[in-house]
């Protein structure tokens, strides 16, 4: 194959994969938002066919030959990065024998269904054999992928490339000590008791917040779903979703700010990355940093609510809280709890560190499904002082392990850490965040800074390189601790 032919083959494959991914994303969005219940099975089959076609292209002999031919050739930087990213994914996939992978996909679906049944009946025992099978797959895959120091490195690498146990141990060790200490010092604050807000009014609030934070409503929209997500379909169409509970308007307000943060990342990807395999976030952790930035650092600041509470409260019908200060304190209330997804900004990280420590033991072969529930409960007692009465609010609460997604959880806390570190860098350049948030054009300047420094680069750079370029140093837990101490101790 000539080099010109290899380039052409590679580019045409990347364009087709990108178009099929867009179709798949649109179908998945439809399935999780507006598709009628009777259409779900048919829709799932269509979606399966679209994904299978993308997989076929990615594993085809011509694609492989083109990647082989491009190796070591002098290419322009964007093209070189595209080929590198494609090669890395290809090599990782190719290490798993096709028959093993096919069996894994089937077993993972059975395991996920068993997890759902077990969660509904609060019975970990029903699910444990399936989980053990997923643990066995994950360990086998880690061995096939290969690693230098720890088998968990191979799992982490699938979500945050280049991240190792050595890095995370250092950062999470420090973070755990800081969070446990801070938890003892934070003031006790009564829970917010907002009045119920009808769904249509919550949607109006969501649209208001999206517009104010800089999400482009001409390049996306807000929809309702069960588990909120955002999805970039293609340039100019990035959709966000939320879940409405009339009795809990706080939940939707912060999930809109969170998903809007993800959505703006996708809206702000550089136009030169369109139709390439770099038209995406740099990593799960960097993507999460953008959502946490808008949800927490901006969206849970007093400066933000000092400006926007009156409007949001009026849109809600007047019953959110007595005033901006009461609302601000309520939405920052810290209280150890059992459920990760409902945790406050501080204890959330402890929920993640518990999962990280357990996953590391699982990967190393020191912990199996039979002993996992006790290990889980012990750590919850030790770090958070809470004890699950039912498996559904303990070890069965998350879906992630049911399809062997070991290595995924740490990226949530990485998002918090990156966000605080980016915020520090932003303040060094643009001045105080509070002053910016409270000023007329401040939110626009913040959004512009995130776009220019992080978002427009898409997947052109490795997550660790972005962090060093933007903040001048590697991952450092002290920024998150300083930010949380400053805010929470003053509540
Ligand atoms: Zn997120």
Short mmCIF file of C-alpha atoms and ligand atoms in Angstrom, two decimals:
data_model
loop_
_atom_site.label_atom_id
_atom_site.label_comp_id
_atom_site.label_asym_id
_atom_site.label_seq_id
_atom_site.Cartn_x
_atom_site.Cartn_y
_atom_site.Cartn_z
CA UNK A 1 0.00 0.00 0.00
CA UNK A 2 1.41 3.42 -0.96
CA UNK A 3 1.52 6.10 1.71
CA UNK A 4 -1.07 8.14 -0.22
CA UNK A 5 -3.37 5.14 -0.40
CA UNK A 6 -2.86 4.44 3.33
CA UNK A 7 -3.80 8.04 4.19
CA UNK A 8 -6.88 7.89 1.99
CA UNK A 9 -8.00 4.53 3.43
CA UNK A 10 -7.45 5.71 6.99
CA UNK A 11 -9.24 9.05 6.50
CA UNK A 12 -12.20 7.51 4.77
CA UNK A 13 -12.52 4.90 7.56
CA UNK A 14 -12.33 7.60 10.24
CA UNK A 15 -15.05 9.64 8.47
CA UNK A 16 -17.35 6.64 8.17
CA UNK A 17 -16.77 5.64 11.81
CA UNK A 18 -17.47 9.22 12.87
CA UNK A 19 -20.75 9.27 10.88
CA UNK A 20 -21.81 5.89 12.29
CA UNK A 21 -20.97 7.06 15.84
CA UNK A 22 -23.13 10.15 15.23
CA UNK A 23 -26.01 7.95 14.08
CA UNK A 24 -25.49 5.66 17.08
CA UNK A 25 -25.45 8.62 19.48
CA UNK A 26 -28.66 9.98 17.99
CA UNK A 27 -30.35 6.59 18.32
CA UNK A 28 -29.13 6.17 21.90
CA UNK A 29 -30.36 9.67 22.78
CA UNK A 30 -33.75 8.85 21.24
CA UNK A 31 -33.95 5.57 23.14
CA UNK A 32 -33.24 7.25 26.48
CA UNK A 33 -35.53 10.26 26.00
CA UNK A 34 -38.53 10.22 23.67
CA UNK A 35 -38.82 6.77 22.04
CA UNK A 36 -42.15 5.10 22.88
CA UNK A 37 -41.85 1.96 25.07
CA UNK A 38 -42.99 -0.40 22.32
CA UNK A 39 -40.21 0.84 20.03
CA UNK A 40 -37.38 -0.06 22.40
CA UNK A 41 -36.64 -3.57 21.14
CA UNK A 42 -36.65 -2.60 17.48
CA UNK A 43 -34.54 0.43 18.28
CA UNK A 44 -32.00 -1.64 20.21
CA UNK A 45 -31.55 -3.85 17.12
CA UNK A 46 -30.99 -0.87 14.83
CA UNK A 47 -28.48 0.54 17.29
CA UNK A 48 -26.72 -2.83 17.46
CA UNK A 49 -26.42 -2.95 13.67
CA UNK A 50 -24.96 0.57 13.51
CA UNK A 51 -22.36 -0.20 16.23
CA UNK A 52 -21.47 -3.50 14.58
CA UNK A 53 -20.76 -1.71 11.28
CA UNK A 54 -18.40 0.75 13.02
CA UNK A 55 -16.68 -2.18 14.73
CA UNK A 56 -16.32 -3.98 11.40
CA UNK A 57 -14.53 -1.00 9.85
CA UNK A 58 -12.26 -0.56 12.88
CA UNK A 59 -11.15 -4.19 12.77
CA UNK A 60 -10.98 -4.62 8.98
CA UNK A 61 -7.74 -5.81 7.30
CA UNK A 62 -7.53 -2.63 5.12
CA UNK A 63 -7.77 -0.42 8.20
CA UNK A 64 -5.05 -2.40 9.92
CA UNK A 65 -2.85 -2.30 6.82
CA UNK A 66 -3.29 1.46 6.55
CA UNK A 67 -2.36 1.93 10.22
CA UNK A 68 0.71 -0.28 9.76
CA UNK A 69 1.77 1.70 6.69
CA UNK A 70 1.38 5.06 8.49
CA UNK A 71 3.57 3.97 11.39
CA UNK A 72 6.85 5.89 11.48
CA UNK A 73 5.91 8.12 8.49
CA UNK A 74 6.41 11.89 8.73
CA UNK A 75 2.89 13.33 8.88
CA UNK A 76 1.43 16.70 9.80
CA UNK A 77 0.84 16.97 13.56
CA UNK A 78 -2.96 16.55 13.55
CA UNK A 79 -2.76 13.59 11.18
CA UNK A 80 0.03 12.06 13.24
CA UNK A 81 -2.04 12.37 16.42
CA UNK A 82 -5.08 10.85 14.65
CA UNK A 83 -3.02 7.85 13.55
CA UNK A 84 -1.47 7.47 17.01
CA UNK A 85 -4.85 7.51 18.80
CA UNK A 86 -6.33 5.05 16.30
CA UNK A 87 -3.31 2.75 16.56
CA UNK A 88 -3.43 2.74 20.35
CA UNK A 89 -7.13 1.78 20.38
CA UNK A 90 -6.56 -0.84 17.71
CA UNK A 91 -3.65 -2.43 19.59
CA UNK A 92 -5.62 -2.58 22.82
CA UNK A 93 -8.64 -4.21 21.14
CA UNK A 94 -6.51 -6.59 19.11
CA UNK A 95 -4.94 -8.10 22.23
CA UNK A 96 -8.27 -9.66 23.25
CA UNK A 97 -8.98 -12.82 21.19
CA UNK A 98 -12.22 -12.33 19.23
CA UNK A 99 -13.93 -15.42 20.69
CA UNK A 100 -13.11 -14.32 24.26
CA UNK A 101 -14.44 -10.85 23.56
CA UNK A 102 -17.67 -12.16 22.06
CA UNK A 103 -18.27 -14.36 25.10
CA UNK A 104 -17.48 -11.43 27.37
CA UNK A 105 -20.08 -9.20 25.65
CA UNK A 106 -22.77 -11.84 26.20
CA UNK A 107 -21.73 -12.55 29.81
CA UNK A 108 -21.60 -8.83 30.58
CA UNK A 109 -25.21 -8.39 29.42
CA UNK A 110 -26.30 -11.31 31.61
CA UNK A 111 -24.31 -9.88 34.51
CA UNK A 112 -25.88 -6.43 34.06
CA UNK A 113 -29.36 -7.95 34.10
CA UNK A 114 -28.46 -10.00 37.23
CA UNK A 115 -27.22 -6.82 38.88
CA UNK A 116 -30.57 -5.11 38.18
CA UNK A 117 -32.53 -8.05 39.62
CA UNK A 118 -30.27 -8.30 42.67
CA UNK A 119 -30.53 -4.55 43.31
CA UNK A 120 -34.32 -4.67 43.17
CA UNK A 121 -34.37 -7.54 45.69
CA UNK A 122 -31.45 -6.24 47.82
CA UNK A 123 -29.70 -9.56 47.45
CA UNK A 124 -25.98 -9.41 46.73
CA UNK A 125 -25.75 -13.23 46.83
CA UNK A 126 -27.77 -13.47 43.58
CA UNK A 127 -25.26 -11.29 41.77
CA UNK A 128 -21.94 -12.36 43.33
CA UNK A 129 -21.21 -15.26 40.89
CA UNK A 130 -21.80 -12.92 37.91
CA UNK A 131 -19.57 -10.27 39.44
CA UNK A 132 -16.86 -12.87 39.99
CA UNK A 133 -17.04 -13.72 36.29
CA UNK A 134 -16.59 -10.01 35.44
CA UNK A 135 -13.64 -9.79 37.86
CA UNK A 136 -12.05 -12.80 36.15
CA UNK A 137 -12.50 -11.18 32.71
CA UNK A 138 -11.05 -7.89 33.93
CA UNK A 139 -7.95 -9.58 35.36
CA UNK A 140 -7.50 -11.62 32.20
CA UNK A 141 -7.85 -8.51 29.99
CA UNK A 142 -5.34 -6.62 32.15
CA UNK A 143 -2.81 -9.41 31.62
CA UNK A 144 -3.44 -9.37 27.86
CA UNK A 145 -3.22 -5.56 27.62
CA UNK A 146 -0.03 -5.64 29.69
CA UNK A 147 1.30 -3.30 32.37
CA UNK A 148 4.64 -2.31 33.85
CA UNK A 149 3.91 -2.20 37.58
CA UNK A 150 0.34 -3.04 38.62
CA UNK A 151 -2.50 -4.87 36.80
CA UNK A 152 -4.84 -2.01 37.73
CA UNK A 153 -2.66 0.30 35.58
CA UNK A 154 -3.93 -1.56 32.51
CA UNK A 155 -7.55 -0.97 33.60
CA UNK A 156 -7.06 2.73 34.45
CA UNK A 157 -5.39 3.27 31.08
CA UNK A 158 -8.66 2.46 29.28
CA UNK A 159 -10.35 5.50 30.86
CA UNK A 160 -7.49 7.94 31.51
CA UNK A 161 -4.58 7.12 29.29
CA UNK A 162 -1.22 7.03 31.03
CA UNK A 163 -2.68 7.11 34.55
CA UNK A 164 -1.07 4.64 36.98
CA UNK A 165 -1.64 3.30 40.48
CA UNK A 166 1.54 5.06 41.55
CA UNK A 167 0.10 8.46 40.52
CA UNK A 168 -3.34 7.88 41.97
CA UNK A 169 -2.07 6.40 45.26
CA UNK A 170 -0.13 9.57 45.95
CA UNK A 171 -2.94 11.93 45.06
CA UNK A 172 -5.84 9.96 46.56
CA UNK A 173 -3.86 9.18 49.75
CA UNK A 174 -3.45 12.88 50.36
CA UNK A 175 -7.04 13.61 49.32
CA UNK A 176 -8.44 10.96 51.66
CA UNK A 177 -6.56 12.31 54.66
CA UNK A 178 -7.62 15.88 53.81
CA UNK A 179 -11.29 14.99 53.27
CA UNK A 180 -11.56 12.88 56.45
CA UNK A 181 -10.02 15.74 58.46
CA UNK A 182 -12.24 18.38 56.84
CA UNK A 183 -15.35 16.27 57.43
CA UNK A 184 -14.78 16.56 61.18
CA UNK A 185 -14.58 20.37 60.97
CA UNK A 186 -17.44 21.36 58.64
CA UNK A 187 -20.41 23.14 60.20
CA UNK A 188 -23.72 21.31 60.53
CA UNK A 189 -26.34 22.89 58.34
CA UNK A 190 -30.04 22.01 58.23
CA UNK A 191 -31.31 20.40 55.02
CA UNK A 192 -33.04 22.62 52.45
CA UNK A 193 -36.78 22.08 52.29
CA UNK A 194 -37.80 23.62 48.96
CA UNK A 195 -41.43 23.63 47.86
CA UNK A 196 -42.36 21.31 45.00
CA UNK A 197 -41.80 22.82 41.53
CA UNK A 198 -43.79 21.62 38.49
CA UNK A 199 -41.76 20.03 35.69
CA UNK A 200 -42.47 22.82 33.14
CA UNK A 201 -41.11 25.40 35.57
CA UNK A 202 -38.03 23.28 36.29
CA UNK A 203 -37.42 23.12 32.54
CA UNK A 204 -37.65 26.91 32.28
CA UNK A 205 -35.08 27.18 35.09
CA UNK A 206 -32.84 24.71 33.26
CA UNK A 207 -32.99 26.72 30.02
CA UNK A 208 -32.27 29.92 31.94
CA UNK A 209 -29.18 28.38 33.59
CA UNK A 210 -27.92 26.90 30.32
CA UNK A 211 -28.23 30.26 28.58
CA UNK A 212 -26.51 32.15 31.42
CA UNK A 213 -23.57 29.76 31.62
CA UNK A 214 -22.89 29.99 27.88
CA UNK A 215 -24.37 26.77 26.49
CA UNK A 216 -25.47 27.49 22.91
CA UNK A 217 -29.21 26.70 22.73
CA UNK A 218 -29.07 26.98 18.93
CA UNK A 219 -26.61 24.06 18.95
CA UNK A 220 -28.51 21.80 21.33
CA UNK A 221 -31.47 21.57 23.67
CA UNK A 222 -32.61 20.25 27.04
CA UNK A 223 -34.56 16.98 27.31
CA UNK A 224 -35.91 14.76 30.09
CA UNK A 225 -34.56 11.31 30.89
CA UNK A 226 -34.12 8.82 33.76
CA UNK A 227 -30.33 9.06 34.25
CA UNK A 228 -29.05 12.46 33.04
CA UNK A 229 -26.37 12.53 30.32
CA UNK A 230 -25.15 14.77 27.54
CA UNK A 231 -24.34 13.68 24.03
CA UNK A 232 -22.50 15.31 21.15
CA UNK A 233 -24.21 14.08 18.00
CA UNK A 234 -22.21 16.13 15.53
CA UNK A 235 -21.06 19.70 15.07
CA UNK A 236 -23.87 22.05 16.03
CA UNK A 237 -25.97 19.42 17.82
CA UNK A 238 -24.98 18.68 21.42
CA UNK A 239 -27.93 17.66 23.60
CA UNK A 240 -28.21 17.69 27.38
CA UNK A 241 -30.74 15.86 29.52
CA UNK A 242 -31.96 16.00 33.09
CA UNK A 243 -34.29 14.12 35.40
CA UNK A 244 -37.22 16.01 36.93
CA UNK A 245 -38.62 15.25 40.37
CA UNK A 246 -41.31 17.76 41.34
CA UNK A 247 -40.54 17.39 45.05
CA UNK A 248 -36.79 17.89 44.54
CA UNK A 249 -36.06 20.86 42.24
CA UNK A 250 -32.47 21.05 43.54
CA UNK A 251 -31.56 17.78 41.82
CA UNK A 252 -32.48 19.00 38.33
CA UNK A 253 -30.90 22.45 38.80
CA UNK A 254 -27.49 20.94 39.51
CA UNK A 255 -27.76 18.14 36.99
CA UNK A 256 -28.49 20.76 34.28
CA UNK A 257 -25.42 22.77 35.35
CA UNK A 258 -23.36 19.55 35.30
CA UNK A 259 -24.56 18.27 31.93
CA UNK A 260 -24.36 21.78 30.48
CA UNK A 261 -20.66 21.75 31.42
CA UNK A 262 -20.17 18.52 29.46
CA UNK A 263 -22.25 19.95 26.62
CA UNK A 264 -20.20 23.15 26.33
CA UNK A 265 -17.00 21.08 26.06
CA UNK A 266 -18.46 19.29 23.05
CA UNK A 267 -19.84 22.51 21.55
CA UNK A 268 -16.43 24.18 21.84
CA UNK A 269 -14.29 21.47 20.21
CA UNK A 270 -12.10 22.96 17.48
CA UNK A 271 -13.79 22.98 14.04
CA UNK A 272 -10.60 21.54 12.50
CA UNK A 273 -11.24 18.35 14.53
CA UNK A 274 -14.60 17.65 12.89
CA UNK A 275 -14.83 14.25 11.18
CA UNK A 276 -11.62 13.13 12.88
CA UNK A 277 -11.15 10.73 15.79
CA UNK A 278 -9.98 13.69 17.93
CA UNK A 279 -13.41 15.36 17.95
CA UNK A 280 -14.01 14.40 21.59
CA UNK A 281 -12.86 15.16 25.11
CA UNK A 282 -9.23 14.46 26.02
CA UNK A 283 -10.30 11.84 28.58
CA UNK A 284 -13.12 10.94 30.93
CA UNK A 285 -11.43 12.87 33.76
CA UNK A 286 -10.91 16.04 31.70
CA UNK A 287 -14.52 15.86 30.46
CA UNK A 288 -15.71 15.49 34.04
CA UNK A 289 -13.57 18.47 35.08
CA UNK A 290 -15.60 20.71 32.78
CA UNK A 291 -18.95 19.51 34.16
CA UNK A 292 -17.78 19.81 37.77
CA UNK A 293 -16.38 23.25 37.05
CA UNK A 294 -19.81 24.56 36.07
CA UNK A 295 -21.80 22.49 38.55
CA UNK A 296 -19.66 23.09 41.65
CA UNK A 297 -17.03 25.77 41.31
CA UNK A 298 -19.40 28.16 39.52
CA UNK A 299 -22.81 26.68 40.32
CA UNK A 300 -22.31 26.24 44.07
CA UNK A 301 -20.61 29.62 44.60
CA UNK A 302 -22.27 32.42 46.53
CA UNK A 303 -21.38 34.88 43.78
CA UNK A 304 -23.46 32.88 41.28
CA UNK A 305 -26.55 32.71 43.46
CA UNK A 306 -26.18 36.28 44.65
CA UNK A 307 -26.78 37.20 41.01
CA UNK A 308 -29.23 34.50 39.90
CA UNK A 309 -31.21 33.34 42.92
CA UNK A 310 -33.96 35.96 42.62
CA UNK A 311 -34.71 35.00 39.00
CA UNK A 312 -34.49 31.25 39.56
CA UNK A 313 -36.67 31.48 42.66
CA UNK A 314 -39.25 33.53 40.76
CA UNK A 315 -39.28 30.99 37.92
CA UNK A 316 -39.77 28.26 40.55
CA UNK A 317 -42.80 30.01 42.01
CA UNK A 318 -41.04 31.44 45.04
CA UNK A 319 -40.50 28.47 47.36
CA UNK A 320 -36.85 27.46 46.87
CA UNK A 321 -35.43 29.13 49.99
CA UNK A 322 -35.88 32.29 52.08
CA UNK A 323 -33.01 34.09 50.32
CA UNK A 324 -29.80 33.59 48.31
CA UNK A 325 -27.70 33.01 51.43
CA UNK A 326 -30.00 30.28 52.78
CA UNK A 327 -30.08 28.63 49.36
CA UNK A 328 -26.29 28.81 49.03
CA UNK A 329 -25.75 27.21 52.44
CA UNK A 330 -28.33 24.52 51.73
CA UNK A 331 -26.88 23.46 48.39
CA UNK A 332 -23.42 23.21 49.97
CA UNK A 333 -24.52 21.20 53.01
CA UNK A 334 -22.12 18.36 53.87
CA UNK A 335 -23.54 15.17 55.31
CA UNK A 336 -22.08 11.64 55.03
CA UNK A 337 -24.52 9.37 53.26
CA UNK A 338 -24.72 5.96 51.63
CA UNK A 339 -25.41 6.86 48.00
CA UNK A 340 -22.56 8.19 45.84
CA UNK A 341 -24.71 9.98 43.28
CA UNK A 342 -26.47 12.01 46.00
CA UNK A 343 -23.31 12.88 47.93
CA UNK A 344 -22.10 16.42 48.63
CA UNK A 345 -18.92 17.89 47.15
CA UNK A 346 -16.70 16.72 50.02
CA UNK A 347 -17.90 13.20 50.83
CA UNK A 348 -18.27 12.39 47.10
CA UNK A 349 -14.51 11.94 46.93
CA UNK A 350 -14.58 9.45 49.81
CA UNK A 351 -17.18 7.38 47.96
CA UNK A 352 -14.78 7.29 45.00
CA UNK A 353 -11.68 6.53 47.08
CA UNK A 354 -13.47 3.53 48.63
CA UNK A 355 -14.18 2.16 45.14
CA UNK A 356 -10.63 2.91 44.00
CA UNK A 357 -9.09 1.03 46.92
CA UNK A 358 -11.37 -1.96 46.40
CA UNK A 359 -10.74 -2.05 42.64
CA UNK A 360 -7.00 -1.99 43.19
CA UNK A 361 -7.27 -5.04 45.47
CA UNK A 362 -9.58 -6.75 42.97
CA UNK A 363 -7.10 -6.14 40.14
CA UNK A 364 -4.20 -7.43 42.22
CA UNK A 365 -6.11 -10.67 42.88
CA UNK A 366 -6.42 -10.01 46.62
CA UNK A 367 -10.18 -9.51 46.73
CA UNK A 368 -12.97 -11.61 45.23
CA UNK A 369 -16.73 -11.23 44.98
CA UNK A 370 -17.27 -13.42 48.05
CA UNK A 371 -15.45 -11.01 50.38
CA UNK A 372 -16.35 -7.78 48.60
CA UNK A 373 -19.52 -6.87 50.49
CA UNK A 374 -17.77 -6.98 53.87
CA UNK A 375 -14.80 -5.03 52.53
CA UNK A 376 -17.24 -2.41 51.15
CA UNK A 377 -19.17 -2.07 54.40
CA UNK A 378 -15.99 -1.88 56.51
CA UNK A 379 -14.67 1.04 54.49
CA UNK A 380 -17.99 2.90 54.55
CA UNK A 381 -18.00 2.65 58.34
CA UNK A 382 -14.39 3.72 58.59
CA UNK A 383 -14.34 6.66 56.14
CA UNK A 384 -17.92 7.91 56.27
CA UNK A 385 -19.33 6.49 59.50
CA UNK A 386 -22.38 5.05 57.75
CA UNK A 387 -23.63 1.48 57.41
CA UNK A 388 -25.87 0.18 54.60
CA UNK A 389 -28.89 -1.72 55.94
CA UNK A 390 -29.69 -3.01 52.46
CA UNK A 391 -27.35 -4.14 49.65
CA UNK A 392 -29.21 -1.83 47.25
CA UNK A 393 -27.88 1.20 49.09
CA UNK A 394 -24.50 -0.45 49.60
CA UNK A 395 -22.48 -2.58 47.23
CA UNK A 396 -25.29 -2.91 44.67
CA UNK A 397 -25.83 0.83 44.13
CA UNK A 398 -23.63 1.28 41.02
CA UNK A 399 -23.94 -0.38 37.62
CA UNK A 400 -20.23 -0.02 36.71
CA UNK A 401 -18.83 -3.35 37.93
CA UNK A 402 -21.62 -5.35 36.31
CA UNK A 403 -19.94 -5.01 32.89
CA UNK A 404 -16.38 -5.04 34.26
CA UNK A 405 -15.85 -1.26 34.04
CA UNK A 406 -13.05 -1.39 36.61
CA UNK A 407 -10.94 1.76 36.42
CA UNK A 408 -13.83 4.08 35.59
CA UNK A 409 -14.69 5.43 39.07
CA UNK A 410 -11.42 7.30 39.73
CA UNK A 411 -12.13 9.61 36.77
CA UNK A 412 -15.01 11.19 38.71
CA UNK A 413 -12.70 12.42 41.48
CA UNK A 414 -10.02 13.27 38.93
CA UNK A 415 -12.64 15.60 37.43
CA UNK A 416 -12.98 17.37 40.80
CA UNK A 417 -9.21 17.60 41.21
CA UNK A 418 -8.60 18.87 37.66
CA UNK A 419 -11.44 21.40 38.01
CA UNK A 420 -9.98 22.93 41.18
CA UNK A 421 -6.51 23.00 39.64
CA UNK A 422 -7.85 24.68 36.46
CA UNK A 423 -9.76 27.21 38.59
CA UNK A 424 -6.53 28.17 40.33
CA UNK A 425 -4.79 28.68 36.98
CA UNK A 426 -7.75 30.71 35.68
CA UNK A 427 -7.63 33.03 38.72
CA UNK A 428 -3.91 33.61 38.26
CA UNK A 429 -4.65 34.83 34.74
CA UNK A 430 -8.06 36.54 34.96
CA UNK A 431 -8.34 37.46 38.65
CA UNK A 432 -10.81 36.41 41.31
CA UNK A 433 -13.52 33.98 40.19
CA UNK A 434 -16.06 35.53 42.55
CA UNK A 435 -15.51 38.95 40.98
CA UNK A 436 -15.85 37.44 37.49
CA UNK A 437 -18.97 35.43 38.34
CA UNK A 438 -20.67 38.51 39.76
CA UNK A 439 -19.82 40.80 36.83
CA UNK A 440 -21.87 41.36 33.68
CA UNK A 441 -19.52 39.64 31.22
CA UNK A 442 -17.66 37.44 33.72
CA UNK A 443 -19.29 34.09 32.95
CA UNK A 444 -18.52 34.65 29.28
CA UNK A 445 -14.86 35.31 30.10
CA UNK A 446 -14.70 32.12 32.18
CA UNK A 447 -16.30 30.09 29.38
CA UNK A 448 -13.91 31.67 26.87
CA UNK A 449 -10.89 30.78 29.01
CA UNK A 450 -12.01 27.14 29.31
CA UNK A 451 -12.59 26.99 25.54
CA UNK A 452 -9.26 28.56 24.59
CA UNK A 453 -7.14 26.61 27.08
CA UNK A 454 -8.82 23.22 27.21
CA UNK A 455 -11.95 22.54 25.19
CA UNK A 456 -10.94 23.49 21.66
CA UNK A 457 -8.02 21.03 21.77
CA UNK A 458 -10.33 18.01 21.97
CA UNK A 459 -8.26 14.83 22.05
CA UNK A 460 -5.18 16.45 20.47
CA UNK A 461 -3.26 16.07 23.74
CA UNK A 462 -2.95 13.57 26.59
CA UNK A 463 -4.81 14.53 29.80
CA UNK A 464 -1.58 14.81 31.82
CA UNK A 465 -0.06 17.10 29.15
CA UNK A 466 -3.10 19.39 29.17
CA UNK A 467 -2.84 19.73 32.94
CA UNK A 468 0.84 20.68 32.78
CA UNK A 469 0.34 23.08 29.86
CA UNK A 470 -2.59 24.88 31.52
CA UNK A 471 -1.55 24.83 35.18
CA UNK A 472 2.24 24.48 35.00
CA UNK A 473 2.35 21.31 37.12
CA UNK A 474 1.13 17.72 37.40
CA UNK A 475 -1.88 16.54 39.36
CA UNK A 476 -1.91 18.16 42.80
CA UNK A 477 -4.64 17.43 45.36
CA UNK A 478 -3.96 20.56 47.39
CA UNK A 479 -6.04 22.80 45.09
CA UNK A 480 -9.24 20.86 45.72
CA UNK A 481 -8.59 20.75 49.46
CA UNK A 482 -7.87 24.49 49.61
CA UNK A 483 -11.00 25.27 47.60
CA UNK A 484 -13.25 23.05 49.74
CA UNK A 485 -11.78 24.24 53.05
CA UNK A 486 -12.19 27.86 52.01
CA UNK A 487 -15.81 27.41 51.06
CA UNK A 488 -17.15 24.83 53.50
CA UNK A 489 -15.60 26.13 56.71
CA UNK A 490 -17.06 29.57 56.02
CA UNK A 491 -20.63 28.40 55.45
ZN1 LIG B 1 -20.39 13.95 34.37
#
